[in-house]
XYZ file of C-alpha atoms in Angstrom:
264
model
C -52.995 2.033 -47.910
C -53.606 5.388 -45.956
C -51.146 8.365 -45.654
C -50.509 9.992 -42.362
C -50.127 13.699 -41.759
C -49.121 15.293 -38.552
C -49.944 18.748 -37.829
C -47.872 20.711 -35.362
C -49.909 23.493 -34.212
C -52.269 24.649 -31.237
C -56.171 24.797 -31.655
C -57.432 28.417 -31.567
C -60.652 30.176 -30.672
C -61.261 33.380 -32.612
C -63.552 36.016 -31.582
C -64.582 38.004 -34.397
C -65.962 41.653 -34.468
C -67.648 42.386 -37.614
C -69.758 45.591 -38.020
C -69.852 45.631 -34.022
C -71.263 41.958 -33.912
C -69.313 39.474 -31.843
C -68.801 35.873 -33.304
C -67.014 32.951 -31.500
C -65.376 30.542 -34.056
C -63.296 27.435 -33.752
C -60.125 27.683 -35.633
C -56.210 27.127 -36.068
C -54.273 25.273 -39.037
C -54.838 21.887 -37.693
C -58.644 22.313 -38.274
C -58.565 23.419 -41.874
C -55.497 21.604 -43.120
C -56.561 18.506 -41.163
C -60.016 18.413 -42.286
C -59.039 18.777 -45.797
C -56.537 15.994 -45.452
C -59.068 13.673 -43.719
C -61.469 14.144 -46.924
C -58.726 13.171 -49.163
C -58.418 10.118 -47.089
C -55.104 10.799 -45.062
C -55.167 9.817 -41.358
C -54.420 13.087 -39.630
C -53.012 13.660 -36.154
C -52.356 16.813 -34.252
C -50.095 17.962 -31.624
C -50.336 21.308 -29.841
C -51.133 22.719 -26.349
C -54.554 22.609 -25.479
C -56.532 24.972 -23.231
C -59.744 24.668 -21.377
C -61.202 27.342 -23.673
C -60.029 25.646 -26.825
C -61.085 22.061 -25.954
C -64.302 22.960 -27.922
C -62.134 23.132 -31.183
C -60.470 19.736 -30.391
C -64.006 18.544 -30.017
C -64.794 19.692 -33.872
C -61.255 18.625 -34.881
C -62.149 14.802 -33.784
C -65.756 14.594 -35.228
C -63.785 15.860 -38.542
C -61.209 12.905 -38.427
C -58.324 14.845 -36.615
C -56.764 12.917 -33.708
C -55.527 15.554 -31.077
C -53.097 13.465 -29.282
C -51.156 16.049 -27.327
C -50.937 18.169 -25.099
C -53.443 19.348 -22.379
C -52.324 22.291 -20.477
C -53.846 24.281 -17.316
C -54.107 27.246 -19.445
C -56.995 28.881 -21.445
C -55.179 28.073 -24.665
C -54.724 30.426 -27.726
C -57.411 32.717 -28.413
C -57.322 35.651 -30.841
C -59.693 38.748 -31.248
C -60.128 39.733 -35.082
C -61.730 43.027 -35.790
C -63.005 43.634 -39.118
C -63.437 47.129 -40.695
C -63.936 47.789 -44.408
C -61.675 45.476 -45.987
C -59.132 45.173 -43.245
C -58.376 43.045 -40.188
C -56.490 43.494 -37.383
C -55.587 40.517 -35.146
C -54.636 40.508 -31.457
C -53.775 37.945 -28.781
C -56.284 37.485 -25.980
C -54.743 34.392 -24.289
C -51.970 31.655 -24.993
C -50.696 28.594 -24.089
C -47.320 27.091 -23.295
C -44.799 25.947 -25.702
C -44.054 22.763 -26.878
C -41.110 20.539 -25.752
C -39.169 18.850 -28.285
C -39.990 15.385 -26.575
C -43.674 16.253 -26.871
C -43.327 16.194 -30.615
C -40.555 13.596 -31.447
C -42.319 11.138 -29.179
C -45.242 11.050 -31.354
C -43.291 11.287 -34.691
C -41.680 7.875 -33.752
C -44.838 6.471 -32.913
C -47.041 7.578 -35.901
C -44.390 7.826 -38.364
C -46.187 10.297 -40.717
C -45.654 10.606 -44.347
C -45.654 14.371 -43.801
C -45.827 17.062 -41.128
C -47.264 20.570 -41.410
C -45.651 22.792 -38.717
C -47.970 25.868 -38.409
C -47.804 28.035 -34.952
C -50.496 30.277 -34.328
C -48.200 32.399 -32.073
C -45.162 31.141 -29.918
C -46.027 27.625 -29.224
C -43.514 25.808 -31.262
C -39.909 26.890 -30.426
C -38.145 28.227 -33.617
C -35.556 25.329 -33.549
C -37.979 22.481 -33.476
C -39.122 22.717 -37.151
C -35.508 21.908 -38.052
C -35.439 18.753 -35.735
C -38.818 17.591 -37.517
C -37.393 18.203 -40.902
C -34.430 16.295 -40.216
C -36.354 13.304 -39.456
C -39.448 13.703 -41.776
C -38.224 15.210 -45.183
C -41.793 15.832 -46.366
C -42.141 18.654 -43.935
C -43.729 22.341 -44.487
C -43.637 25.272 -42.210
C -45.962 28.411 -42.001
C -44.434 31.151 -40.429
C -47.432 33.039 -39.380
C -47.271 32.541 -35.718
C -43.369 33.408 -35.824
C -44.228 36.722 -37.674
C -46.972 37.414 -34.991
C -44.731 36.739 -32.011
C -41.419 38.160 -33.125
C -39.631 34.843 -33.482
C -39.080 34.650 -36.966
C -35.644 36.002 -37.178
C -34.678 33.074 -34.788
C -35.460 30.281 -37.381
C -32.384 28.443 -38.547
C -31.400 27.137 -42.034
C -33.159 24.124 -42.959
C -36.311 24.534 -41.165
C -38.473 22.636 -43.698
C -38.753 21.722 -47.237
C -41.263 24.336 -48.073
C -42.074 27.586 -46.049
C -45.426 29.219 -46.571
C -46.507 32.801 -45.655
C -48.799 35.705 -46.436
C -47.685 39.144 -48.017
C -44.946 40.577 -45.317
C -44.500 37.388 -43.516
C -41.515 36.210 -45.457
C -39.894 39.632 -45.244
C -36.698 39.443 -43.082
C -35.939 35.471 -43.776
C -32.802 34.864 -45.362
C -33.872 32.354 -48.102
C -32.009 29.585 -46.492
C -34.978 28.369 -43.975
C -36.271 26.175 -46.891
C -35.521 24.990 -50.166
C -38.802 26.795 -51.258
C -40.740 29.717 -50.093
C -44.487 30.387 -51.072
C -46.353 33.515 -50.375
C -50.143 33.486 -51.090
C -52.509 36.535 -50.799
C -56.001 35.185 -50.920
C -57.688 35.884 -54.258
C -54.372 37.866 -55.291
C -51.127 37.072 -56.878
C -49.108 34.054 -55.684
C -45.150 33.921 -56.063
C -42.703 31.220 -55.257
C -39.188 32.285 -53.930
C -35.868 30.248 -54.165
C -32.657 31.279 -52.323
C -34.465 34.388 -51.715
C -35.490 35.213 -55.335
C -38.749 35.098 -56.882
C -38.851 32.076 -59.598
C -42.547 31.915 -60.303
C -45.643 33.884 -60.064
C -49.153 33.111 -60.563
C -51.376 36.111 -61.195
C -54.526 34.568 -59.917
C -55.095 30.925 -58.306
C -56.966 28.754 -60.255
C -60.498 28.115 -59.836
C -63.186 30.905 -58.913
C -63.302 33.441 -56.089
C -63.952 31.535 -52.616
C -66.635 32.992 -50.643
C -64.757 32.689 -47.481
C -60.966 32.291 -47.594
C -60.439 31.276 -44.028
C -58.266 28.486 -44.046
C -56.925 28.885 -47.635
C -53.460 29.063 -46.778
C -53.408 26.232 -44.512
C -55.246 23.887 -47.081
C -52.791 25.246 -49.779
C -49.643 24.559 -47.816
C -50.546 21.190 -47.078
C -51.760 20.099 -50.673
C -48.396 21.886 -52.134
C -46.375 20.174 -49.882
C -47.742 16.689 -50.654
C -47.360 17.077 -54.399
C -43.978 18.380 -54.297
C -42.858 15.379 -52.109
C -44.452 13.202 -54.638
C -42.279 14.732 -57.437
C -44.481 17.038 -59.107
C -43.028 19.934 -61.098
C -43.124 23.326 -59.408
C -45.430 24.919 -61.740
C -48.041 22.184 -62.164
C -47.955 21.592 -58.128
C -48.651 25.166 -57.467
C -51.511 25.308 -59.972
C -53.053 21.962 -58.795
C -52.810 23.049 -55.177
C -54.641 26.202 -56.050
C -57.229 24.573 -57.787
C -57.799 21.813 -55.199
C -58.149 24.401 -52.646
C -61.037 26.060 -54.394
C -62.597 22.783 -54.382
C -62.145 21.698 -50.853
C -62.189 24.641 -48.931
C -66.170 25.078 -49.238
C -66.651 21.428 -48.152
C -64.355 21.939 -45.163
C -66.132 25.264 -44.081
C -69.520 23.207 -44.429
C -68.272 20.352 -42.384
C -67.321 22.799 -39.612
C -70.477 24.613 -39.668
C -72.436 21.113 -39.555
C -70.702 20.344 -36.260
C -71.274 23.607 -34.852
C -74.952 23.464 -35.730
C -75.394 20.042 -34.352
């Protein structure tokens, strides 16, 4: 019997500037987490505002087994400019879409009845109160706060927003600690730490596996896997180590699958 994942997040187009060279790439948490889930045999759905520019991303998602079921808008959709200089990256918003309504999400939760939900705003498309509404209905819910951090909406998150909250270094700062039972901070190839009630309870110096050639999407895949393991009753330490190992195994396959669609 297949398991079902719902990803609440907008598709994106990322305009990367690397060494003066401009590269357009499809992106977004639903693409990376959803493709990984599909490789593991999950049935995957996605909800989030679609713009006419990000239809390209939705097309790629569909080929990779991600069914984008909502919501077309008249906007361009979410586009970001990523500028890489040396080992630093700056991100700026080029265009965005409208926020999701509560009914846009709940309608599909009642229809799909997902086993797990990953809420991962890319900017401001998910109202801060909506994760709590989802979590009250689906106990296996994880939240990535990157979009709230980018848009300045992080402080509006209420208590009980998800079972697990994920962020990169700096993105969990300012949270009270009651937004989730567990908070996990990952830093690419670097240390990983788990917090409960705002205090660090576990650290992993380096994720299991080797160094990834391209870590794009690693946080999305890690959050999805960790959520599912915790929801299945795995112990915290074992779940964190297993999730980090599976990211090393799965992410290159996800990248290859995306590249194969783009080339064809």
